[in-house]
Coordinates of C-alpha atoms (C1' of nucleotides) in Angstrom, one line a residue:
Chain A
M84 CA 0.0 0.0 0.0
G85 CA 1.4 3.3 -0.9
G86 CA 4.5 1.7 -2.4
L87 CA 5.7 3.0 -5.8
N88 CA 7.3 0.3 -7.7
V89 CA 9.9 1.6 -10.1
V90 CA 9.2 -1.1 -12.7
D91 CA 5.5 -0.3 -12.6
L92 CA 6.3 3.3 -13.2
T93 CA 8.7 2.8 -16.1
T94 CA 6.4 0.3 -17.7
A95 CA 3.4 2.7 -17.5
I96 CA 5.4 5.6 -18.7
E97 CA 6.9 3.5 -21.5
N98 CA 3.5 2.4 -22.6
F99 CA 2.1 5.9 -22.5
N100 CA 5.0 7.3 -24.4
R101 CA 4.8 4.7 -27.1
Y102 CA 1.6 6.4 -28.0
Y103 CA 2.3 9.9 -26.8
I104 CA 5.7 10.6 -28.2
R105 CA 4.6 9.8 -31.7
L106 CA 1.7 12.1 -31.7
P107 CA 2.2 13.9 -34.9
S108 CA 2.9 17.6 -34.6
V109 CA 1.5 20.2 -37.0
Q110 CA 4.8 20.3 -38.8
Q111 CA 7.2 17.4 -38.3
L112 CA 9.3 18.6 -35.5
S113 CA 11.6 16.4 -33.5
F114 CA 11.3 15.8 -29.8
T115 CA 14.3 17.9 -29.1
T116 CA 13.1 20.8 -31.2
L117 CA 9.9 21.0 -29.3
S118 CA 11.7 20.6 -26.0
V119 CA 13.8 23.6 -26.8
L120 CA 10.7 25.7 -27.8
D121 CA 9.2 24.7 -24.5
A122 CA 12.2 25.7 -22.6
L123 CA 12.2 29.1 -24.3
V124 CA 8.5 29.7 -23.7
S125 CA 8.8 29.0 -20.0
G126 CA 12.1 30.5 -19.3
G127 CA 12.5 33.4 -21.8
P128 CA 15.6 34.0 -23.9
K129 CA 18.5 31.7 -23.1
R130 CA 22.1 31.2 -24.0
L131 CA 23.1 28.1 -25.9
T132 CA 25.0 27.0 -22.9
E133 CA 22.0 27.1 -20.7
L134 CA 20.0 25.1 -23.2
V135 CA 22.8 22.5 -23.5
K136 CA 22.4 21.8 -19.8
T137 CA 18.7 21.0 -19.9
E138 CA 18.4 19.5 -23.4
Q139 CA 20.4 16.4 -23.3
I140 CA 22.3 17.0 -26.5
S141 CA 25.8 18.0 -27.4
Q142 CA 26.8 21.7 -27.8
P143 CA 27.4 21.4 -31.5
G144 CA 24.2 19.5 -31.9
L145 CA 22.3 22.4 -30.2
T146 CA 24.1 25.0 -32.3
Q147 CA 22.9 23.1 -35.4
L148 CA 19.4 22.7 -34.0
V149 CA 19.2 26.5 -33.3
T150 CA 20.5 27.1 -36.8
R151 CA 17.7 25.0 -38.2
L152 CA 15.1 26.7 -36.0
E153 CA 16.4 30.1 -37.1
R154 CA 16.3 29.1 -40.7
D155 CA 12.6 28.1 -40.2
G156 CA 12.0 31.4 -38.5
L157 CA 11.0 30.0 -35.1
V158 CA 13.9 31.5 -33.2
E159 CA 16.3 34.4 -33.4
R160 CA 19.9 34.7 -32.3
R161 CA 20.8 38.0 -30.7
P162 CA 24.1 39.0 -29.1
D163 CA 24.2 39.0 -25.4
P164 CA 25.0 42.6 -24.4
A165 CA 26.7 41.4 -21.3
D166 CA 29.0 38.9 -22.9
G167 CA 30.5 39.2 -26.4
R168 CA 31.0 35.4 -26.7
A169 CA 27.4 34.5 -25.9
V170 CA 24.3 34.4 -28.0
L171 CA 20.8 34.7 -26.7
V172 CA 18.2 32.6 -28.3
H173 CA 14.9 34.4 -28.6
L174 CA 11.6 32.8 -29.5
T175 CA 9.8 34.5 -32.4
E176 CA 6.1 34.9 -32.8
A177 CA 6.1 32.1 -35.3
G178 CA 7.9 29.9 -32.8
R179 CA 5.4 30.6 -30.1
A180 CA 2.6 29.9 -32.6
V181 CA 4.1 26.5 -33.6
R182 CA 4.4 25.5 -30.0
Q183 CA 0.9 26.5 -29.3
A184 CA -0.3 24.6 -32.3
R185 CA 1.4 21.5 -31.1
Q186 CA -0.2 22.0 -27.7
D187 CA -3.6 22.4 -29.3
E188 CA -3.1 19.3 -31.4
R189 CA -2.3 17.3 -28.4
E190 CA -5.3 18.6 -26.6
R191 CA -7.5 17.8 -29.6
R192 CA -6.1 14.2 -29.6
L193 CA -6.0 13.6 -25.8
A194 CA -9.3 15.2 -24.7
P195 CA -11.6 12.6 -26.3
L196 CA -9.5 9.8 -24.7
I197 CA -9.6 11.5 -21.3
A198 CA -13.3 11.8 -21.6
R199 CA -13.5 8.0 -21.8
L200 CA -11.7 7.5 -18.5
T201 CA -13.8 7.2 -15.3
P202 CA -14.0 10.2 -13.0
G203 CA -11.8 8.2 -10.6
E204 CA -9.1 7.6 -13.2
R205 CA -9.1 11.3 -14.1
E206 CA -8.8 12.2 -10.5
A207 CA -5.9 9.8 -10.0
I208 CA -3.9 11.2 -12.8
A209 CA -4.6 14.8 -11.8
S210 CA -3.4 14.1 -8.3
A211 CA -0.2 12.6 -9.5
L212 CA 0.9 15.4 -11.8
P213 CA 2.5 17.6 -9.1
A214 CA 4.5 14.6 -7.9
L215 CA 5.6 13.7 -11.4
T216 CA 6.7 17.2 -11.9
R217 CA 8.7 17.1 -8.8
L218 CA 10.3 13.8 -9.9
A219 CA 11.4 15.4 -13.1
E220 CA 12.9 18.3 -11.2
L221 CA 14.8 16.0 -9.0
G222 CA 16.0 14.2 -12.1
A223 CA 17.2 17.4 -13.7
E224 CA 19.0 18.4 -10.5
A225 CA 20.8 15.1 -10.3
E226 CA 21.7 15.4 -14.0
A227 CA 23.1 18.9 -13.4
Q228 CA 25.4 17.7 -10.7
A229 CA 27.0 15.0 -12.9
Chain B
M745 CA -11.8 19.3 -8.0
G746 CA -11.2 16.0 -9.8
G747 CA -10.8 17.8 -13.2
L748 CA -7.9 16.6 -15.3
N749 CA -6.7 19.5 -17.4
V750 CA -5.1 18.4 -20.6
V751 CA -2.6 21.1 -20.6
D752 CA -1.5 20.2 -17.1
L753 CA -1.1 16.6 -18.2
T754 CA 0.9 17.3 -21.3
T755 CA 3.1 19.8 -19.5
A756 CA 3.8 17.4 -16.7
I757 CA 4.5 14.5 -19.1
E758 CA 6.7 16.8 -21.2
N759 CA 8.8 17.9 -18.3
F760 CA 9.1 14.3 -17.1
N761 CA 10.1 13.1 -20.5
R762 CA 12.7 15.8 -21.0
Y763 CA 14.5 14.0 -18.2
Y764 CA 13.3 10.5 -18.7
I765 CA 13.6 10.0 -22.4
R766 CA 17.2 10.9 -22.4
L767 CA 18.2 8.5 -19.7
P768 CA 21.2 6.8 -21.3
S769 CA 20.8 3.1 -22.0
V770 CA 23.5 0.6 -21.5
Q771 CA 24.3 0.6 -25.2
Q772 CA 23.0 3.6 -27.2
L773 CA 19.8 2.3 -28.5
S774 CA 17.1 4.5 -30.0
F775 CA 13.7 5.0 -28.5
T776 CA 12.2 3.0 -31.4
T777 CA 14.6 0.2 -30.9
L778 CA 13.7 -0.3 -27.3
S779 CA 10.0 0.1 -28.1
V780 CA 10.3 -2.8 -30.5
L781 CA 12.2 -5.0 -27.9
D782 CA 9.4 -4.1 -25.4
A783 CA 6.8 -5.1 -27.8
L784 CA 8.5 -8.5 -28.4
V785 CA 8.9 -9.1 -24.7
S786 CA 5.3 -8.6 -23.9
G787 CA 3.8 -10.0 -27.0
G788 CA 6.1 -12.8 -28.2
P789 CA 7.3 -13.2 -31.8
K790 CA 5.6 -10.9 -34.3
R791 CA 5.4 -10.2 -37.9
L792 CA 6.9 -7.1 -39.3
T793 CA 3.5 -5.9 -40.3
E794 CA 2.2 -6.2 -36.7
L795 CA 5.1 -4.2 -35.4
V796 CA 4.5 -1.5 -38.1
K797 CA 1.1 -1.0 -36.7
T798 CA 2.2 -0.4 -33.1
E799 CA 5.6 1.3 -33.6
Q800 CA 4.8 4.5 -35.5
I801 CA 7.4 4.1 -38.2
S802 CA 7.2 3.2 -41.9
Q803 CA 7.4 -0.3 -43.1
P804 CA 10.9 0.1 -44.7
G805 CA 12.0 1.8 -41.6
L806 CA 11.0 -1.1 -39.5
T807 CA 12.6 -3.6 -42.0
Q808 CA 15.9 -1.7 -41.6
L809 CA 15.5 -1.5 -37.8
V810 CA 15.0 -5.2 -37.6
T811 CA 18.0 -5.7 -39.8
R812 CA 20.1 -3.7 -37.4
L813 CA 18.8 -5.5 -34.5
E814 CA 19.5 -8.8 -36.2
R815 CA 23.1 -7.7 -37.0
D816 CA 23.5 -6.9 -33.3
G817 CA 22.2 -10.3 -32.3
L818 CA 19.2 -8.9 -30.4
V819 CA 16.6 -10.4 -32.7
E820 CA 16.2 -13.2 -35.2
R821 CA 14.1 -13.4 -38.4
R822 CA 12.4 -16.8 -38.9
P823 CA 10.0 -17.8 -41.6
D824 CA 6.3 -17.9 -40.7
P825 CA 5.3 -21.5 -41.3
A826 CA 1.8 -20.3 -42.0
D827 CA 2.6 -17.7 -44.6
G828 CA 5.5 -17.8 -47.0
R829 CA 5.6 -14.1 -47.4
A830 CA 5.8 -13.3 -43.8
V831 CA 8.7 -13.2 -41.3
L832 CA 8.4 -13.7 -37.6
V833 CA 10.7 -11.6 -35.5
H834 CA 12.0 -13.5 -32.5
L835 CA 13.8 -11.9 -29.5
T836 CA 17.1 -13.6 -28.7
E837 CA 18.5 -14.1 -25.2
A838 CA 20.8 -11.2 -25.9
G839 CA 17.9 -9.1 -26.8
R840 CA 16.1 -10.0 -23.7
A841 CA 19.2 -9.2 -21.7
V842 CA 19.7 -5.8 -23.2
R843 CA 16.1 -4.9 -22.5
Q844 CA 16.5 -6.1 -18.9
A845 CA 19.7 -4.1 -18.5
R846 CA 18.0 -1.0 -19.7
Q847 CA 15.2 -1.6 -17.2
D848 CA 17.8 -2.1 -14.4
E849 CA 19.6 1.1 -15.4
R850 CA 16.4 3.1 -15.2
E851 CA 15.6 1.5 -11.8
R852 CA 19.1 2.5 -10.6
R853 CA 18.6 6.0 -11.7
L854 CA 15.0 6.5 -10.6
A855 CA 15.0 4.7 -7.3
P856 CA 17.1 7.4 -5.5
L857 CA 14.9 10.1 -6.9
I858 CA 11.7 8.3 -5.8
A859 CA 13.2 7.9 -2.4
R860 CA 13.3 11.7 -2.0
L861 CA 9.6 12.1 -2.7
T862 CA 7.2 12.3 0.2
P863 CA 5.1 9.1 0.9
G864 CA 2.1 11.1 -0.3
E865 CA 3.7 11.9 -3.6
R866 CA 4.7 8.2 -4.1
E867 CA 1.2 7.2 -3.3
A868 CA -0.2 9.7 -5.8
I869 CA 1.9 8.4 -8.6
A870 CA 1.3 4.8 -7.8
S871 CA -2.4 5.4 -7.8
A872 CA -2.3 7.1 -11.2
L873 CA -0.4 4.3 -13.1
P874 CA -3.4 2.1 -13.9
A875 CA -5.2 5.1 -15.3
L876 CA -2.2 6.2 -17.4
T877 CA -1.9 2.7 -18.8
R878 CA -5.6 2.8 -19.7
L879 CA -5.1 6.1 -21.4
A880 CA -2.3 4.7 -23.5
E881 CA -4.5 1.7 -24.4
L882 CA -7.3 4.1 -25.5
G883 CA -4.7 6.0 -27.6
A884 CA -3.4 2.9 -29.3
E885 CA -7.0 1.9 -30.1
A886 CA -7.8 5.2 -31.6
E887 CA -4.6 5.1 -33.6
A888 CA -5.4 1.6 -34.9
Q889 CA -8.7 2.7 -36.3
A890 CA -7.2 5.6 -38.3
Chain C
dC737 C1' -4.1 -20.2 -63.9
dG738 C1' -3.5 -15.6 -63.7
dC739 C1' -4.5 -11.0 -61.3
dG740 C1' -4.9 -8.0 -57.6
dA741 C1' -3.5 -7.8 -52.8
dT742 C1' -0.2 -8.5 -49.2
dA743 C1' 4.5 -9.0 -46.9
dC744 C1' 8.7 -7.7 -47.0
dA745 C1' 13.2 -5.8 -49.0
dT746 C1' 16.1 -2.5 -51.5
dA747 C1' 17.5 2.1 -53.1
dA748 C1' 18.3 6.9 -52.7
dG749 C1' 18.2 10.8 -50.1
dG750 C1' 17.8 13.8 -46.0
dA751 C1' 17.6 15.1 -41.1
dG752 C1' 19.8 15.2 -37.0
dC753 C1' 22.9 13.6 -34.0
dT754 C1' 28.0 12.6 -32.7
dT755 C1' 33.3 13.7 -31.9
dA756 C1' 37.1 16.6 -33.0
dT757 C1' 38.6 21.0 -33.8
dA758 C1' 38.5 26.1 -34.7
dT759 C1' 37.5 30.9 -33.4
dA760 C1' 36.4 34.7 -30.6
dT761 C1' 35.8 36.8 -26.2
dG762 C1' 36.3 37.0 -21.3
dT763 C1' 39.1 36.5 -16.9
dC764 C1' 42.7 36.8 -14.1
dC765 C1' 47.4 36.9 -12.4
dG766 C1' 52.1 38.5 -12.1
Chain D
dC349 C1' 48.4 45.6 -19.0
dG350 C1' 49.9 41.4 -21.6
dG351 C1' 49.6 36.7 -22.1
dA352 C1' 47.7 32.2 -20.7
dC353 C1' 43.9 29.6 -19.6
dA354 C1' 38.8 29.3 -19.6
dT355 C1' 34.4 29.9 -21.7
dA356 C1' 30.8 30.4 -25.6
dT357 C1' 29.8 29.2 -29.9
dA358 C1' 30.7 27.6 -34.7
dT359 C1' 32.4 24.5 -38.3
dA360 C1' 33.6 19.9 -40.3
dA361 C1' 33.2 15.1 -41.1
dG362 C1' 30.9 11.1 -40.4
dC363 C1' 27.3 7.9 -38.9
dT364 C1' 22.6 6.4 -37.7
dC365 C1' 18.1 6.1 -38.7
dC366 C1' 14.4 7.8 -40.7
dT367 C1' 11.7 8.9 -45.2
dT368 C1' 9.4 8.0 -50.1
dA369 C1' 9.5 5.3 -54.2
dT370 C1' 9.9 1.0 -56.1
dG371 C1' 11.0 -4.0 -56.6
dT372 C1' 10.1 -9.0 -55.6
dA373 C1' 7.9 -13.0 -53.8
dT374 C1' 3.9 -15.3 -52.1
dC375 C1' -1.1 -15.6 -51.2
dG376 C1' -6.0 -15.9 -52.3
dC377 C1' -9.6 -16.1 -55.3
dG378 C1' -12.7 -15.9 -59.4

DNA sequence: CGCGATACATAAGGAGCTTATATATGTCCG
DNA sequence: CGGACATATATAAGCTCCTTATGTATCGCG
C-alpha cells in the first residue's frame, strides 16, 4: 500500500510514451526541437550553454538545432549585451505559434481519450501530476550535478 | 476538483520526459529500438506488419531497424510456417538481456529520486499508473482505427 | 491459372545527432 | 596591462536512422 514500484512506473510511462511521443505535430518537429521551444517559452531567452544543460544533447548539436530553428523562423539569435562570446536565443512569434499549435493538437487528440476515463481515473492522474513534476525536477537536478 | 486538465497533463509529461527519455541506456539504443524490444517481450514473436502497426514508423524503416537488431544479435528473423511471405521476429536471449539491462539502469537512476519524494507523492503516482496505462490503451486503439 | 492484394526488401536521399577542432571573447594573475 | 587559460559558440566530417519510391515473392480467389 502506498509503495511506488519503479518497474511499474517505467512500464506505465513506456506504454504511455509509445503512444504519446509519436503524436504527430503540426509540422514534423523532433522531440528535441519541441523541448527547446518549451524551454524558451517557460524560461525566456536563453544562452546556448543554458540550453545545452537542460536539453540532453551536445553543444554542436544544439548549435545546429538552433540554426535550423532560425532558418525556419522559429527562433532568433541575438548578441548577449553582457558577454560578447554569448548568444541569446529568442523565440519568435512564429515559434510561439508553432508550439501553441502543437499543444492544441495534443489537446485535440487527448481530450476525447480522457473523456472516456472514469472520474476516478481522471482524479488519480490529476493528483499525480505535481509529484511527477517534482520527480522530473529531482532528475534534472541530479543530472546537473553530474 | 477532480478535473484533469489536458494542458497540465501534457506539461507534466513533457517535463518528465525531458529528463526520462534521455536516460542513457546501456548501449546507445534509440527509442524505437527499445520500443520494439518491449513489444516483443510482452507479445512474443511478431510479424513485421504487426510491429509496423504499433511502432509508429514506416514499413521500410522497420525492416531496416530489424536488420540492425539482427546484425547486433538482439533479434532473429524466422519464416512464418503459415505464410511464405511473412517473417516472424523473435527476440534472442541477448535481446532480452539488453532490455533487462535498460530496465535495471532506469531503476538504478530513478530509485534514489523516488526515495526523495514524500510518501504522499509516491502514493499519488502509484495510484495514477493504472489510469495512465488505460489512457495509453485508448490511444493505441484510436490510432489503430485511423 | 492468372491477377490483384499482401508482406517484406532494396535504393536513394535527407535530417539530426555525434566527436574533434577552430575561433572569438572573457578573466585573471604576475 | 599582456599573455595564458577558460568559456561560448561555430564548423567539419561522419554515422545512424528515418523517409518515399519502387521491386520481388507469395497468397487468395474468381
